[in-house]
PDB file of C-alpha atoms in Angstrom:
ATOM      1  CA  MET A   1       0.000   0.000   0.000  1.00 50.00           C
ATOM      2  CA  THR A   2       1.573   3.254  -1.130  1.00 63.00           C
ATOM      3  CA  ALA A   3       1.511   6.562   0.741  1.00 90.00           C
ATOM      4  CA  PHE A   4       0.586   4.966   4.068  1.00 95.00           C
ATOM      5  CA  HIS A   5       1.719   6.224   7.470  1.00 96.00           C
ATOM      6  CA  GLU A   6       1.859   3.589  10.216  1.00 96.00           C
ATOM      7  CA  ILE A   7       0.341   5.917  12.780  1.00 96.00           C
ATOM      8  CA  ARG A   8      -3.041   5.742  14.518  1.00 96.00           C
ATOM      9  CA  PHE A   9      -5.707   8.425  14.315  1.00 95.00           C
ATOM     10  CA  PRO A  10      -5.991  10.238  17.689  1.00 92.00           C
ATOM     11  CA  PHE A  11      -7.819   7.853  20.002  1.00 86.00           C
ATOM     12  CA  ALA A  12      -9.734  10.496  21.967  1.00 83.00           C
ATOM     13  CA  VAL A  13     -11.306  11.795  18.750  1.00 85.00           C
ATOM     14  CA  ALA A  14     -11.881   8.299  17.324  1.00 84.00           C
ATOM     15  CA  LEU A  15     -14.014   7.343  20.336  1.00 82.00           C
ATOM     16  CA  GLY A  16     -16.768   9.683  19.172  1.00 84.00           C
ATOM     17  CA  ALA A  17     -16.685   8.600  15.525  1.00 87.00           C
ATOM     18  CA  VAL A  18     -19.918   7.523  13.839  1.00 89.00           C
ATOM     19  CA  GLY A  19     -19.963   4.962  11.045  1.00 90.00           C
ATOM     20  CA  GLY A  20     -19.420   1.351  10.050  1.00 90.00           C
ATOM     21  CA  PRO A  21     -19.448  -1.036   7.080  1.00 91.00           C
ATOM     22  CA  GLN A  22     -20.958  -0.023   3.759  1.00 88.00           C
ATOM     23  CA  ARG A  23     -22.127  -2.378   0.995  1.00 90.00           C
ATOM     24  CA  ARG A  24     -23.273  -1.627  -2.533  1.00 87.00           C
ATOM     25  CA  THR A  25     -26.287  -3.486  -3.868  1.00 88.00           C
ATOM     26  CA  GLU A  26     -27.687  -2.932  -7.354  1.00 86.00           C
ATOM     27  CA  ILE A  27     -31.439  -3.570  -7.570  1.00 89.00           C
ATOM     28  CA  VAL A  28     -33.270  -3.996 -10.878  1.00 89.00           C
ATOM     29  CA  THR A  29     -37.072  -4.136 -11.001  1.00 88.00           C
ATOM     30  CA  LEU A  30     -38.231  -6.625 -13.632  1.00 86.00           C
ATOM     31  CA  VAL A  31     -41.280  -6.313 -15.900  1.00 84.00           C
ATOM     32  CA  SER A  32     -43.037  -8.781 -13.613  1.00 87.00           C
ATOM     33  CA  GLY A  33     -42.635  -6.389 -10.711  1.00 83.00           C
ATOM     34  CA  ARG A  34     -40.172  -8.649  -8.974  1.00 89.00           C
ATOM     35  CA  GLU A  35     -36.599  -7.534  -8.398  1.00 89.00           C
ATOM     36  CA  GLU A  36     -33.117  -8.886  -8.949  1.00 89.00           C
ATOM     37  CA  ARG A  37     -30.276  -7.917  -6.632  1.00 87.00           C
ATOM     38  CA  ASN A  38     -26.561  -8.010  -7.311  1.00 89.00           C
ATOM     39  CA  SER A  39     -23.528  -6.738  -5.451  1.00 84.00           C
ATOM     40  CA  PRO A  40     -20.606  -5.423  -7.546  1.00 87.00           C
ATOM     41  CA  TRP A  41     -18.443  -5.282  -4.408  1.00 82.00           C
ATOM     42  CA  ALA A  42     -16.879  -8.483  -3.087  1.00 85.00           C
ATOM     43  CA  ASP A  43     -16.085  -6.779   0.232  1.00 86.00           C
ATOM     44  CA  SER A  44     -17.601  -4.066   2.370  1.00 90.00           C
ATOM     45  CA  VAL A  45     -15.964  -0.660   2.789  1.00 92.00           C
ATOM     46  CA  ARG A  46     -16.015   1.059   6.161  1.00 94.00           C
ATOM     47  CA  ARG A  47     -16.712   4.745   6.518  1.00 95.00           C
ATOM     48  CA  TRP A  48     -16.751   6.973   9.570  1.00 94.00           C
ATOM     49  CA  ASP A  49     -17.343  10.593  10.462  1.00 93.00           C
ATOM     50  CA  ALA A  50     -14.931  11.549  13.230  1.00 91.00           C
ATOM     51  CA  GLY A  51     -16.410  15.050  13.615  1.00 86.00           C
ATOM     52  CA  PRO A  52     -18.594  14.127  16.638  1.00 85.00           C
ATOM     53  CA  GLY A  53     -15.455  13.089  18.519  1.00 83.00           C
ATOM     54  CA  VAL A  54     -14.097  16.647  18.575  1.00 83.00           C
ATOM     55  CA  LYS A  55     -15.066  18.109  21.953  1.00 81.00           C
ATOM     56  CA  SER A  56     -12.532  20.815  22.730  1.00 82.00           C
ATOM     57  CA  LEU A  57      -9.983  23.221  21.280  1.00 83.00           C
ATOM     58  CA  ASP A  58      -7.261  20.753  22.227  1.00 86.00           C
ATOM     59  CA  ASP A  59      -9.048  18.056  20.187  1.00 86.00           C
ATOM     60  CA  LEU A  60      -9.238  20.486  17.265  1.00 87.00           C
ATOM     61  CA  ASN A  61      -5.567  21.287  17.556  1.00 88.00           C
ATOM     62  CA  THR A  62      -4.688  17.566  17.567  1.00 91.00           C
ATOM     63  CA  LEU A  63      -6.961  16.916  14.590  1.00 92.00           C
ATOM     64  CA  ILE A  64      -5.549  19.790  12.523  1.00 92.00           C
ATOM     65  CA  ALA A  65      -1.973  18.662  13.178  1.00 94.00           C
ATOM     66  CA  PHE A  66      -2.842  15.094  12.186  1.00 96.00           C
ATOM     67  CA  PHE A  67      -4.702  16.248   9.056  1.00 95.00           C
ATOM     68  CA  GLU A  68      -1.853  18.499   7.926  1.00 96.00           C
ATOM     69  CA  ALA A  69       0.777  15.813   8.540  1.00 95.00           C
ATOM     70  CA  ARG A  70      -1.218  13.394   6.362  1.00 95.00           C
ATOM     71  CA  ARG A  71      -1.578  16.114   3.656  1.00 94.00           C
ATOM     72  CA  GLY A  72      -5.357  15.663   3.640  1.00 93.00           C
ATOM     73  CA  ARG A  73      -6.328  12.680   1.474  1.00 94.00           C
ATOM     74  CA  LEU A  74      -2.774  11.984   0.321  1.00 95.00           C
ATOM     75  CA  HIS A  75      -1.547   9.586   3.017  1.00 96.00           C
ATOM     76  CA  GLY A  76      -3.403   6.727   4.652  1.00 97.00           C
ATOM     77  CA  PHE A  77      -3.209   5.908   8.357  1.00 97.00           C
ATOM     78  CA  ARG A  78      -4.498   3.551  11.039  1.00 97.00           C
ATOM     79  CA  PHE A  79      -7.921   3.982  12.622  1.00 96.00           C
ATOM     80  CA  ARG A  80      -9.194   2.088  15.663  1.00 94.00           C
ATOM     81  CA  ASP A  81     -12.835   1.216  15.097  1.00 93.00           C
ATOM     82  CA  PRO A  82     -14.522   1.903  18.457  1.00 89.00           C
ATOM     83  CA  ILE A  83     -16.579  -1.324  18.168  1.00 90.00           C
ATOM     84  CA  ASP A  84     -14.963  -3.786  15.746  1.00 95.00           C
ATOM     85  CA  ASN A  85     -11.266  -3.861  16.616  1.00 95.00           C
ATOM     86  CA  ARG A  86     -10.416  -7.397  17.727  1.00 97.00           C
ATOM     87  CA  SER A  87     -10.701 -11.040  16.746  1.00 98.00           C
ATOM     88  CA  CYS A  88     -13.361 -11.677  19.391  1.00 97.00           C
ATOM     89  CA  ALA A  89     -16.341  -9.918  20.963  1.00 95.00           C
ATOM     90  CA  PRO A  90     -15.680  -6.354  22.232  1.00 94.00           C
ATOM     91  CA  SER A  91     -16.075  -7.474  25.858  1.00 94.00           C
ATOM     92  CA  GLN A  92     -13.436 -10.210  25.553  1.00 95.00           C
ATOM     93  CA  ALA A  93      -9.654 -10.336  25.251  1.00 96.00           C
ATOM     94  CA  PRO A  94      -8.212 -11.779  22.018  1.00 97.00           C
ATOM     95  CA  GLY A  95      -7.157 -15.426  22.275  1.00 97.00           C
ATOM     96  CA  MET A  96      -5.160 -17.727  20.038  1.00 97.00           C
ATOM     97  CA  LEU A  97      -8.245 -19.827  19.119  1.00 97.00           C
ATOM     98  CA  ASP A  98     -10.457 -16.922  18.008  1.00 98.00           C
ATOM     99  CA  GLN A  99     -10.145 -17.122  14.213  1.00 98.00           C
ATOM    100  CA  VAL A 100      -9.181 -19.863  11.760  1.00 98.00           C
ATOM    101  CA  ILE A 101      -6.639 -18.407   9.345  1.00 98.00           C
ATOM    102  CA  GLY A 102      -5.650 -21.507   7.410  1.00 97.00           C
ATOM    103  CA  THR A 103      -4.745 -25.195   7.243  1.00 97.00           C
ATOM    104  CA  GLY A 104      -1.199 -26.485   7.098  1.00 96.00           C
ATOM    105  CA  ASP A 105       0.108 -28.355   4.051  1.00 96.00           C
ATOM    106  CA  GLY A 106       3.688 -28.994   5.165  1.00 95.00           C
ATOM    107  CA  VAL A 107       5.017 -26.390   2.702  1.00 96.00           C
ATOM    108  CA  ARG A 108       3.292 -23.075   3.309  1.00 96.00           C
ATOM    109  CA  ALA A 109       4.908 -20.975   6.030  1.00 97.00           C
ATOM    110  CA  GLU A 110       2.998 -17.663   5.681  1.00 97.00           C
ATOM    111  CA  PHE A 111      -0.631 -17.057   6.592  1.00 98.00           C
ATOM    112  CA  GLN A 112      -2.770 -13.931   6.391  1.00 98.00           C
ATOM    113  CA  LEU A 113      -4.668 -12.813   9.472  1.00 98.00           C
ATOM    114  CA  LEU A 114      -8.413 -13.078   8.873  1.00 98.00           C
ATOM    115  CA  LYS A 115     -11.663 -12.350  10.673  1.00 98.00           C
ATOM    116  CA  HIS A 116     -14.841 -14.280   9.880  1.00 97.00           C
ATOM    117  CA  TYR A 117     -18.309 -12.787  10.232  1.00 97.00           C
ATOM    118  CA  ALA A 118     -21.026 -15.487  10.390  1.00 94.00           C
ATOM    119  CA  SER A 119     -24.789 -15.437  10.864  1.00 94.00           C
ATOM    120  CA  GLY A 120     -27.569 -17.826   9.890  1.00 94.00           C
ATOM    121  CA  GLY A 121     -25.338 -20.183   7.965  1.00 92.00           C
ATOM    122  CA  GLU A 122     -23.793 -17.401   5.866  1.00 93.00           C
ATOM    123  CA  SER A 123     -20.377 -15.852   6.382  1.00 93.00           C
ATOM    124  CA  TRP A 124     -17.948 -13.283   5.030  1.00 95.00           C
ATOM    125  CA  THR A 125     -14.187 -13.240   5.563  1.00 96.00           C
ATOM    126  CA  ARG A 126     -12.268 -10.012   6.122  1.00 96.00           C
ATOM    127  CA  THR A 127      -8.538  -9.618   5.515  1.00 97.00           C
ATOM    128  CA  ILE A 128      -6.798  -8.079   8.526  1.00 98.00           C
ATOM    129  CA  ALA A 129      -3.819  -6.047   7.320  1.00 97.00           C
ATOM    130  CA  LYS A 130      -3.057  -3.856  10.344  1.00 98.00           C
ATOM    131  CA  PRO A 131      -2.750  -5.931  13.544  1.00 98.00           C
ATOM    132  CA  VAL A 132      -1.767  -4.088  16.696  1.00 97.00           C
ATOM    133  CA  GLU A 133       1.780  -4.806  17.781  1.00 96.00           C
ATOM    134  CA  GLY A 134       2.035  -7.092  20.790  1.00 95.00           C
ATOM    135  CA  THR A 135      -1.499  -8.506  20.508  1.00 97.00           C
ATOM    136  CA  VAL A 136      -1.109 -11.364  18.008  1.00 98.00           C
ATOM    137  CA  SER A 137      -1.102 -14.952  19.288  1.00 97.00           C
ATOM    138  CA  VAL A 138      -1.126 -17.957  16.951  1.00 98.00           C
ATOM    139  CA  ALA A 139      -1.810 -21.641  17.569  1.00 98.00           C
ATOM    140  CA  VAL A 140      -1.293 -24.823  15.548  1.00 97.00           C
ATOM    141  CA  ASP A 141      -3.897 -27.453  16.448  1.00 97.00           C
ATOM    142  CA  GLY A 142      -4.594 -25.547  19.652  1.00 96.00           C
ATOM    143  CA  VAL A 143      -0.967 -25.238  20.764  1.00 96.00           C
ATOM    144  CA  GLU A 144       0.446 -21.722  20.890  1.00 96.00           C
ATOM    145  CA  THR A 145       3.323 -21.354  18.451  1.00 96.00           C
ATOM    146  CA  GLU A 146       5.924 -18.643  18.005  1.00 95.00           C
ATOM    147  CA  VAL A 147       5.637 -16.726  14.748  1.00 97.00           C
ATOM    148  CA  SER A 148       6.968 -13.526  13.253  1.00 97.00           C
ATOM    149  CA  VAL A 149       4.306 -10.908  12.485  1.00 97.00           C
ATOM    150  CA  ASP A 150       4.390  -8.239   9.790  1.00 97.00           C
ATOM    151  CA  HIS A 151       2.303  -5.507  11.419  1.00 97.00           C
ATOM    152  CA  ALA A 152       2.096  -3.569   8.137  1.00 96.00           C
ATOM    153  CA  THR A 153       0.483  -6.419   6.149  1.00 96.00           C
ATOM    154  CA  GLY A 154      -1.031  -8.851   8.658  1.00 97.00           C
ATOM    155  CA  LEU A 155       1.098 -11.778   7.481  1.00 98.00           C
ATOM    156  CA  VAL A 156       2.337 -14.258  10.094  1.00 98.00           C
ATOM    157  CA  SER A 157       5.337 -16.466   9.302  1.00 98.00           C
ATOM    158  CA  PHE A 158       6.367 -19.799  10.800  1.00 97.00           C
ATOM    159  CA  ALA A 159       9.998 -20.878  11.032  1.00 96.00           C
ATOM    160  CA  VAL A 160       8.818 -24.401  10.138  1.00 95.00           C
ATOM    161  CA  PRO A 161       5.719 -24.861   7.930  1.00 96.00           C
ATOM    162  CA  PRO A 162       2.786 -26.373   9.864  1.00 97.00           C
ATOM    163  CA  ALA A 163       2.083 -30.041   9.183  1.00 97.00           C
ATOM    164  CA  THR A 164      -0.485 -31.126   6.604  1.00 97.00           C
ATOM    165  CA  GLY A 165      -4.008 -30.798   7.970  1.00 97.00           C
ATOM    166  CA  ALA A 166      -3.013 -28.733  11.002  1.00 97.00           C
ATOM    167  CA  ALA A 167      -5.525 -26.020  11.959  1.00 98.00           C
ATOM    168  CA  ILE A 168      -3.959 -22.562  12.171  1.00 98.00           C
ATOM    169  CA  THR A 169      -5.811 -20.160  14.467  1.00 98.00           C
ATOM    170  CA  ALA A 170      -5.069 -16.681  15.755  1.00 98.00           C
ATOM    171  CA  GLY A 171      -6.212 -13.942  18.080  1.00 98.00           C
ATOM    172  CA  PHE A 172      -5.371 -10.251  17.718  1.00 98.00           C
ATOM    173  CA  ALA A 173      -6.410  -6.646  18.014  1.00 98.00           C
ATOM    174  CA  PHE A 174      -6.349  -4.631  14.809  1.00 98.00           C
ATOM    175  CA  ASP A 175      -6.689  -1.206  13.245  1.00 97.00           C
ATOM    176  CA  CYS A 176      -8.391  -0.335   9.973  1.00 97.00           C
ATOM    177  CA  PRO A 177      -6.349   1.297   7.166  1.00 97.00           C
ATOM    178  CA  VAL A 178      -8.116   4.530   6.205  1.00 97.00           C
ATOM    179  CA  ARG A 179      -7.588   7.975   4.712  1.00 96.00           C
ATOM    180  CA  PHE A 180      -9.363  11.278   5.050  1.00 96.00           C
ATOM    181  CA  ASP A 181     -12.168  11.518   2.502  1.00 95.00           C
ATOM    182  CA  THR A 182     -11.785  15.281   2.215  1.00 94.00           C
ATOM    183  CA  ASP A 183      -9.023  17.782   1.555  1.00 94.00           C
ATOM    184  CA  GLN A 184     -10.735  20.445   3.649  1.00 92.00           C
ATOM    185  CA  LEU A 185     -11.590  20.704   7.346  1.00 89.00           C
ATOM    186  CA  ASP A 186     -14.510  22.951   8.278  1.00 83.00           C
ATOM    187  CA  ILE A 187     -13.751  24.192  11.783  1.00 80.00           C
ATOM    188  CA  ALA A 188     -16.190  25.969  14.075  1.00 72.00           C
ATOM    189  CA  LEU A 189     -15.840  27.587  17.502  1.00 71.00           C
ATOM    190  CA  ASP A 190     -18.941  27.009  19.599  1.00 65.00           C
ATOM    191  CA  ALA A 191     -17.815  28.890  22.711  1.00 61.00           C
ATOM    192  CA  ILE A 192     -14.708  29.950  24.567  1.00 57.00           C
ATOM    193  CA  GLY A 193     -12.555  26.871  25.026  1.00 58.00           C
ATOM    194  CA  ALA A 194     -14.849  24.686  22.933  1.00 62.00           C
ATOM    195  CA  GLY A 195     -14.790  23.760  19.288  1.00 61.00           C
ATOM    196  CA  ALA A 196     -16.274  21.466  16.681  1.00 64.00           C
ATOM    197  CA  ALA A 197     -15.451  19.939  13.332  1.00 69.00           C
ATOM    198  CA  PRO A 198     -18.900  19.304  11.781  1.00 78.00           C
ATOM    199  CA  SER A 199     -17.626  16.613   9.429  1.00 87.00           C
ATOM    200  CA  VAL A 200     -14.370  14.649   9.331  1.00 92.00           C
ATOM    201  CA  PRO A 201     -15.050  11.818   6.862  1.00 94.00           C
ATOM    202  CA  LEU A 202     -12.765   8.774   6.843  1.00 96.00           C
ATOM    203  CA  VAL A 203     -12.883   5.903   4.339  1.00 96.00           C
ATOM    204  CA  GLU A 204     -11.288   2.458   4.462  1.00 96.00           C
ATOM    205  CA  LEU A 205      -8.487   1.723   2.019  1.00 94.00           C
TER     206      LEU A 205
END
């Protein structure tokens, strides 16, 4: 990923962000009155508005500095989703058995971190490219195993390829790679010592 800064969006501002996953569905109404639905996107794209998280002049100052250092939309950065930021439920701590990330074949030594979203017999798998340093644990057939982790890509590497048929699982916290979706910040002063940024749109890369 080009033009990406491995730095996290200010956490205090991120806590107030509003947003989540976005899908695109094309709906065509047939002559019969029935409809056909198709999705041109294989994956969802997450969007947030971080404006509601700005509560003070200090928050504004932090936001402006971060925005200027990223050159607006030019450089991507890490964003901690206030809700969906780990391999398990928000109330739990990540564990090495949380997510299946592959099956050993005796040759392959690299595996991509993944998160699976399942409901009612259907599921979708999300690639996790920005794990948080120090949070990744990996197991082979339920036994924790030492691996090297590329925190810029989400790849984990074994010194010895896992045996054929071995289940590879992992637990982790992660950030979302995003960029500003604007080249302009609209700043407002509500009162002495207070401020607001009505809209600070962020979009997943």
